[in-house]
Short mmCIF file of C-alpha atoms in Angstrom, two decimals:
data_model
loop_
_atom_site.label_atom_id
_atom_site.label_comp_id
_atom_site.label_asym_id
_atom_site.label_seq_id
_atom_site.Cartn_x
_atom_site.Cartn_y
_atom_site.Cartn_z
CA UNK A 516 -12.01 1.47 15.68
CA UNK A 517 -10.63 0.94 12.23
CA UNK A 518 -8.52 -2.11 11.46
CA UNK A 519 -5.93 -2.66 8.79
CA UNK A 520 -8.25 -4.42 6.27
CA UNK A 521 -10.12 -3.17 3.11
CA UNK A 522 -12.71 -4.80 0.73
CA UNK A 523 -11.95 -4.16 -2.93
CA UNK A 524 -12.47 -5.38 -6.49
CA UNK A 525 -9.35 -6.56 -8.06
CA UNK A 526 -8.79 -6.68 -11.88
CA UNK A 527 -7.02 -9.56 -13.62
CA UNK A 528 -4.27 -7.79 -15.50
CA UNK A 529 -3.78 -10.92 -17.71
CA UNK A 530 -7.17 -11.84 -19.01
CA UNK A 531 -9.45 -10.09 -21.59
CA UNK A 532 -10.59 -7.38 -21.61
CA UNK A 533 -8.66 -6.14 -18.36
CA UNK A 534 -5.37 -7.07 -19.85
CA UNK A 535 -5.63 -3.69 -21.61
CA UNK A 536 -4.70 -0.78 -19.38
CA UNK A 537 -6.84 1.48 -21.22
CA UNK A 538 -9.82 -0.57 -20.39
CA UNK A 539 -8.79 -1.01 -16.71
CA UNK A 540 -8.66 2.52 -16.52
CA UNK A 541 -11.91 3.32 -18.31
CA UNK A 542 -13.56 0.63 -15.89
CA UNK A 543 -12.39 2.38 -12.80
CA UNK A 544 -12.98 6.19 -14.00
CA UNK A 545 -16.60 5.39 -15.22
CA UNK A 546 -17.62 4.72 -11.49
CA UNK A 547 -18.85 7.50 -9.20
CA UNK A 548 -17.47 5.65 -6.09
CA UNK A 549 -19.20 8.04 -3.81
CA UNK A 550 -22.37 6.19 -4.66
CA UNK A 551 -20.74 3.02 -3.22
CA UNK A 552 -21.31 4.49 0.34
CA UNK A 553 -24.79 2.99 0.46
CA UNK A 554 -23.62 -0.64 -0.14
CA UNK A 555 -21.38 -0.90 2.87
CA UNK A 556 -22.46 -3.19 5.51
CA UNK A 557 -23.48 -1.91 9.06
CA UNK A 558 -20.68 -0.71 11.09
CA UNK A 559 -17.99 2.10 11.23
CA UNK A 560 -16.89 1.50 7.71
CA UNK A 561 -15.03 4.31 5.56
CA UNK A 562 -14.53 4.89 1.97
CA UNK A 563 -11.25 3.33 0.69
CA UNK A 564 -9.03 5.38 -1.74
CA UNK A 565 -5.90 3.36 -1.21
CA UNK A 566 -4.95 0.06 -0.08
CA UNK A 567 -3.26 1.15 3.21
CA UNK A 568 -5.36 1.93 6.18
CA UNK A 569 -5.27 1.87 9.97
CA UNK A 570 -1.16 1.44 9.90
CA UNK A 571 1.73 4.11 10.12
CA UNK A 572 2.54 5.02 6.86
CA UNK A 573 -0.99 5.72 5.06
CA UNK A 574 -0.45 8.10 2.19
CA UNK A 575 -1.52 11.44 3.13
CA UNK A 576 -0.65 12.55 -0.36
CA UNK A 577 -2.50 9.90 -2.23
CA UNK A 578 -4.21 10.91 -5.33
CA UNK A 579 -7.71 9.09 -5.47
CA UNK A 580 -9.02 7.59 -8.90
CA UNK A 581 -11.14 10.00 -10.42
CA UNK A 582 -14.67 9.79 -11.59
CA UNK A 583 -14.87 11.09 -15.31
CA UNK A 584 -17.41 9.26 -17.32
CA UNK A 585 -16.43 11.22 -20.71
CA UNK A 586 -12.50 10.37 -20.23
CA UNK A 587 -13.60 6.68 -19.40
CA UNK A 588 -15.63 6.41 -22.51
CA UNK A 589 -12.66 7.91 -24.78
CA UNK A 590 -10.30 5.60 -23.07
CA UNK A 591 -12.27 2.53 -23.88
CA UNK A 592 -12.78 3.71 -27.47
CA UNK A 593 -8.93 3.92 -27.70
CA UNK A 594 -8.35 0.56 -26.31
CA UNK A 595 -7.42 -2.51 -28.20
CA UNK A 596 -11.12 -3.57 -27.91
CA UNK A 597 -12.56 -0.63 -29.71
CA UNK A 598 -15.49 0.12 -27.55
CA UNK A 599 -18.04 -1.78 -25.28
CA UNK A 600 -18.88 -3.90 -28.54
CA UNK A 601 -15.68 -5.44 -28.80
CA UNK A 602 -15.66 -6.64 -24.89
CA UNK A 603 -16.22 -10.06 -23.79
CA UNK A 604 -18.73 -10.65 -21.00
CA UNK A 605 -17.21 -9.09 -17.78
CA UNK A 606 -17.56 -11.81 -14.82
CA UNK A 607 -17.38 -10.80 -11.23
CA UNK A 608 -16.88 -13.50 -8.53
CA UNK A 609 -16.92 -12.99 -4.73
CA UNK A 610 -20.25 -11.59 -4.77
CA UNK A 611 -21.31 -13.51 -1.71
CA UNK A 612 -22.92 -10.95 0.45
CA UNK A 613 -25.74 -8.71 0.31
CA UNK A 614 -23.50 -5.56 0.52
CA UNK A 615 -21.26 -7.12 -2.22
CA UNK A 616 -24.20 -7.86 -4.53
CA UNK A 617 -25.49 -4.23 -4.18
CA UNK A 618 -21.92 -2.84 -5.03
CA UNK A 619 -21.48 -5.14 -7.80
CA UNK A 620 -24.86 -3.99 -9.21
CA UNK A 621 -24.07 -0.57 -8.54
CA UNK A 622 -20.77 -0.95 -10.45
CA UNK A 623 -22.31 -2.69 -13.43
CA UNK A 624 -25.07 0.06 -13.71
CA UNK A 625 -22.34 2.68 -13.76
CA UNK A 626 -20.38 0.73 -16.60
CA UNK A 627 -23.95 0.58 -18.37
CA UNK A 628 -24.61 4.31 -18.20
CA UNK A 629 -21.25 5.61 -18.71
CA UNK A 630 -19.78 2.93 -21.07
CA UNK A 631 -22.50 1.03 -22.78
CA UNK A 632 -21.36 -2.19 -21.07
CA UNK A 633 -24.42 -4.52 -20.73
CA UNK A 634 -22.89 -7.76 -20.55
CA UNK A 635 -21.87 -8.36 -16.81
CA UNK A 636 -22.21 -11.59 -14.60
CA UNK A 637 -21.94 -11.89 -10.84
CA UNK A 638 -20.92 -15.10 -9.13
CA UNK A 639 -20.86 -15.89 -5.59
CA UNK A 640 -17.73 -18.01 -5.27
CA UNK A 641 -14.81 -16.07 -3.77
CA UNK A 642 -11.76 -18.47 -3.34
CA UNK A 643 -12.07 -20.08 -6.63
CA UNK A 644 -14.80 -20.07 -9.46
CA UNK A 645 -15.12 -23.79 -10.58
CA UNK A 646 -17.74 -23.22 -13.11
CA UNK A 647 -17.37 -23.52 -17.03
CA UNK A 648 -16.50 -19.90 -17.43
CA UNK A 649 -13.69 -20.20 -14.81
CA UNK A 650 -10.99 -19.05 -17.25
CA UNK A 651 -13.05 -15.94 -18.19
CA UNK A 652 -13.36 -14.44 -14.51
CA UNK A 653 -11.77 -10.80 -14.79
CA UNK A 654 -12.84 -9.48 -11.33
CA UNK A 655 -12.67 -10.83 -7.67
CA UNK A 656 -14.14 -9.08 -4.92
CA UNK A 657 -12.24 -9.95 -1.91
CA UNK A 658 -10.62 -8.33 1.19
CA UNK A 659 -6.80 -7.65 2.04
CA UNK A 660 -5.32 -6.57 5.50
CA UNK A 661 -2.49 -7.09 8.04
CA UNK A 662 -2.32 -8.68 11.29
CA UNK A 663 0.66 -6.37 12.29
CA UNK A 664 0.68 -2.48 11.86
CA UNK A 665 3.17 -2.11 9.32
CA UNK A 666 2.72 -0.78 5.63
CA UNK A 667 5.30 -3.01 4.11
CA UNK A 668 3.69 -6.24 5.63
CA UNK A 669 0.32 -4.88 4.55
CA UNK A 670 1.40 -4.23 0.86
CA UNK A 671 3.44 -7.22 0.24
CA UNK A 672 0.37 -9.31 1.06
CA UNK A 673 -1.57 -7.29 -1.49
CA UNK A 674 0.45 -6.34 -4.45
CA UNK A 675 4.00 -8.08 -4.42
CA UNK A 676 4.19 -10.56 -6.88
CA UNK A 677 4.90 -13.39 -4.50
CA UNK A 678 1.38 -12.95 -2.65
CA UNK A 679 -1.69 -14.86 -3.36
CA UNK A 680 -3.53 -11.95 -4.01
CA UNK A 681 -1.30 -10.75 -6.94
CA UNK A 682 -1.05 -14.42 -8.13
CA UNK A 683 -4.63 -15.28 -8.07
CA UNK A 684 -7.13 -12.40 -7.78
CA UNK A 685 -4.97 -9.94 -9.78
CA UNK A 686 -3.92 -12.69 -12.54
CA UNK A 687 -0.20 -13.00 -12.07
CA UNK A 688 0.27 -9.38 -11.41
CA UNK A 689 4.11 -8.64 -11.14
CA UNK A 690 5.31 -5.09 -11.29
CA UNK A 691 9.14 -5.09 -10.89
CA UNK A 692 9.03 -1.56 -9.37
CA UNK A 693 6.76 -2.36 -6.71
CA UNK A 694 8.56 -5.70 -5.81
CA UNK A 695 12.14 -3.98 -5.72
CA UNK A 696 10.63 -1.20 -3.47
CA UNK A 697 8.94 -3.49 -1.02
CA UNK A 698 11.98 -5.82 -0.84
CA UNK A 699 14.11 -3.03 -0.08
CA UNK A 700 11.78 -1.53 2.56
CA UNK A 701 11.23 -5.08 4.13
CA UNK A 702 15.01 -5.26 5.42
CA UNK A 703 15.15 -1.91 6.85
CA UNK A 704 14.31 -1.15 10.82
CA UNK A 705 10.95 -0.08 11.73
CA UNK A 706 12.04 3.22 12.86
CA UNK A 707 13.73 3.94 9.51
CA UNK A 708 11.65 6.65 7.83
CA UNK A 709 12.78 5.16 4.46
CA UNK A 710 10.99 2.05 5.13
CA UNK A 711 7.53 3.83 4.94
CA UNK A 712 8.66 5.94 2.07
CA UNK A 713 9.27 3.16 -0.05
CA UNK A 714 6.14 1.52 0.86
CA UNK A 715 4.11 4.56 -0.31
CA UNK A 716 6.31 4.51 -3.58
CA UNK A 717 5.45 1.06 -4.08
CA UNK A 718 1.52 1.85 -3.60
CA UNK A 719 1.77 4.64 -5.83
CA UNK A 720 3.50 2.63 -8.59
CA UNK A 721 0.66 0.01 -8.28
CA UNK A 722 -1.90 2.86 -8.75
CA UNK A 723 -0.61 3.61 -12.07
CA UNK A 724 -1.42 0.09 -13.10
CA UNK A 725 -5.17 0.55 -12.45
CA UNK A 726 -5.71 -2.78 -11.04
CA UNK A 727 -8.34 -2.15 -8.18
CA UNK A 728 -11.39 -0.70 -7.48
CA UNK A 729 -11.52 0.65 -3.89
CA UNK A 730 -14.43 -0.09 -1.81
CA UNK A 731 -14.18 0.28 1.75
CA UNK A 732 -12.04 -0.07 4.89
CA UNK A 733 -13.40 -1.98 7.95
CA UNK A 734 -13.83 -1.11 11.32
CA UNK A 735 -14.51 -3.19 14.44
CA UNK A 736 -15.79 -2.69 18.19
CA UNK A 737 -13.21 -2.34 20.82
CA UNK A 738 -15.17 -4.45 23.12
CA UNK A 739 -13.83 -2.34 25.87
CA UNK A 740 -15.19 -0.17 28.77
CA UNK A 741 -15.13 3.55 27.97
CA UNK A 742 -12.51 4.08 30.51
CA UNK A 743 -10.07 1.80 28.69
CA UNK A 744 -7.83 4.01 26.39
CA UNK A 745 -5.22 3.28 23.80
CA UNK A 746 -6.38 -0.19 22.95
CA UNK A 747 -5.95 -1.26 19.29
CA UNK A 748 -6.86 -4.75 17.99
CA UNK A 749 -5.68 -6.66 14.89
CA UNK A 750 -7.61 -8.99 12.59
CA UNK A 751 -7.36 -11.71 15.11
CA UNK A 752 -8.58 -9.38 18.03
CA UNK A 753 -5.41 -9.56 19.67
CA UNK A 754 -4.42 -6.16 21.20
CA UNK A 755 -1.57 -4.39 19.66
CA UNK A 756 1.13 -3.28 22.35
CA UNK A 757 -0.84 -4.12 25.48
CA UNK A 758 1.54 -2.22 27.63
CA UNK A 759 0.39 1.10 26.29
CA UNK A 760 -3.36 0.36 27.28
CA UNK A 761 -4.53 2.71 30.00
CA UNK A 762 -7.36 2.56 32.33
CA UNK A 763 -8.69 5.84 33.56
CA UNK A 764 -10.86 5.61 36.61
CA UNK A 765 -13.02 8.54 37.58
#
């Protein structure tokens, strides 16, 4: 059973060199993310392409970030840093599990092969990095999710400028278009189709900022007998809409 939670690598949009949109785009397009599948932890994990998952409103028309090593190399050369030789050391934090370490190593190797970037460091701290290079961390590996099955709630916790994720992991990310769409959607009723439409538009606007490397979406066991149907749990293992649960006795 998939739950509304995903693990991703978030790029600080206000810290060198990921303050340059072309650098961010190059870093993302240089990764063949199919290769990241082998880094997923055990369990029913799924490849992530977008932030939303396991909630009404997942964007079926979402355009995944492409893998294009040549285009990525060109973007990096066109950036304000001029190429790999002009980049500072790229530092990743949140590399605190074996699977995260494997993923970070794979990403770093893709950058080395496809962009010529050799200076990449990885640290285990996730909530904050208090080392001497704290001001230089550009990439955080961390999860985002939703305790209720709602696309607007999910995205407000991930990419709205007021969210902890935007303020910290994304380095003060603020896109007025994203904020306005999510704010407008938040006051609409759950059965208003415009609510989901606005959430999807906000997520697409975020996509164009090239600020995250999608990794995987998580699953969990239902911990229920096979005859128990329509059971869906949230991040706290609480059952959504328990009145819909059915028990089929053979």
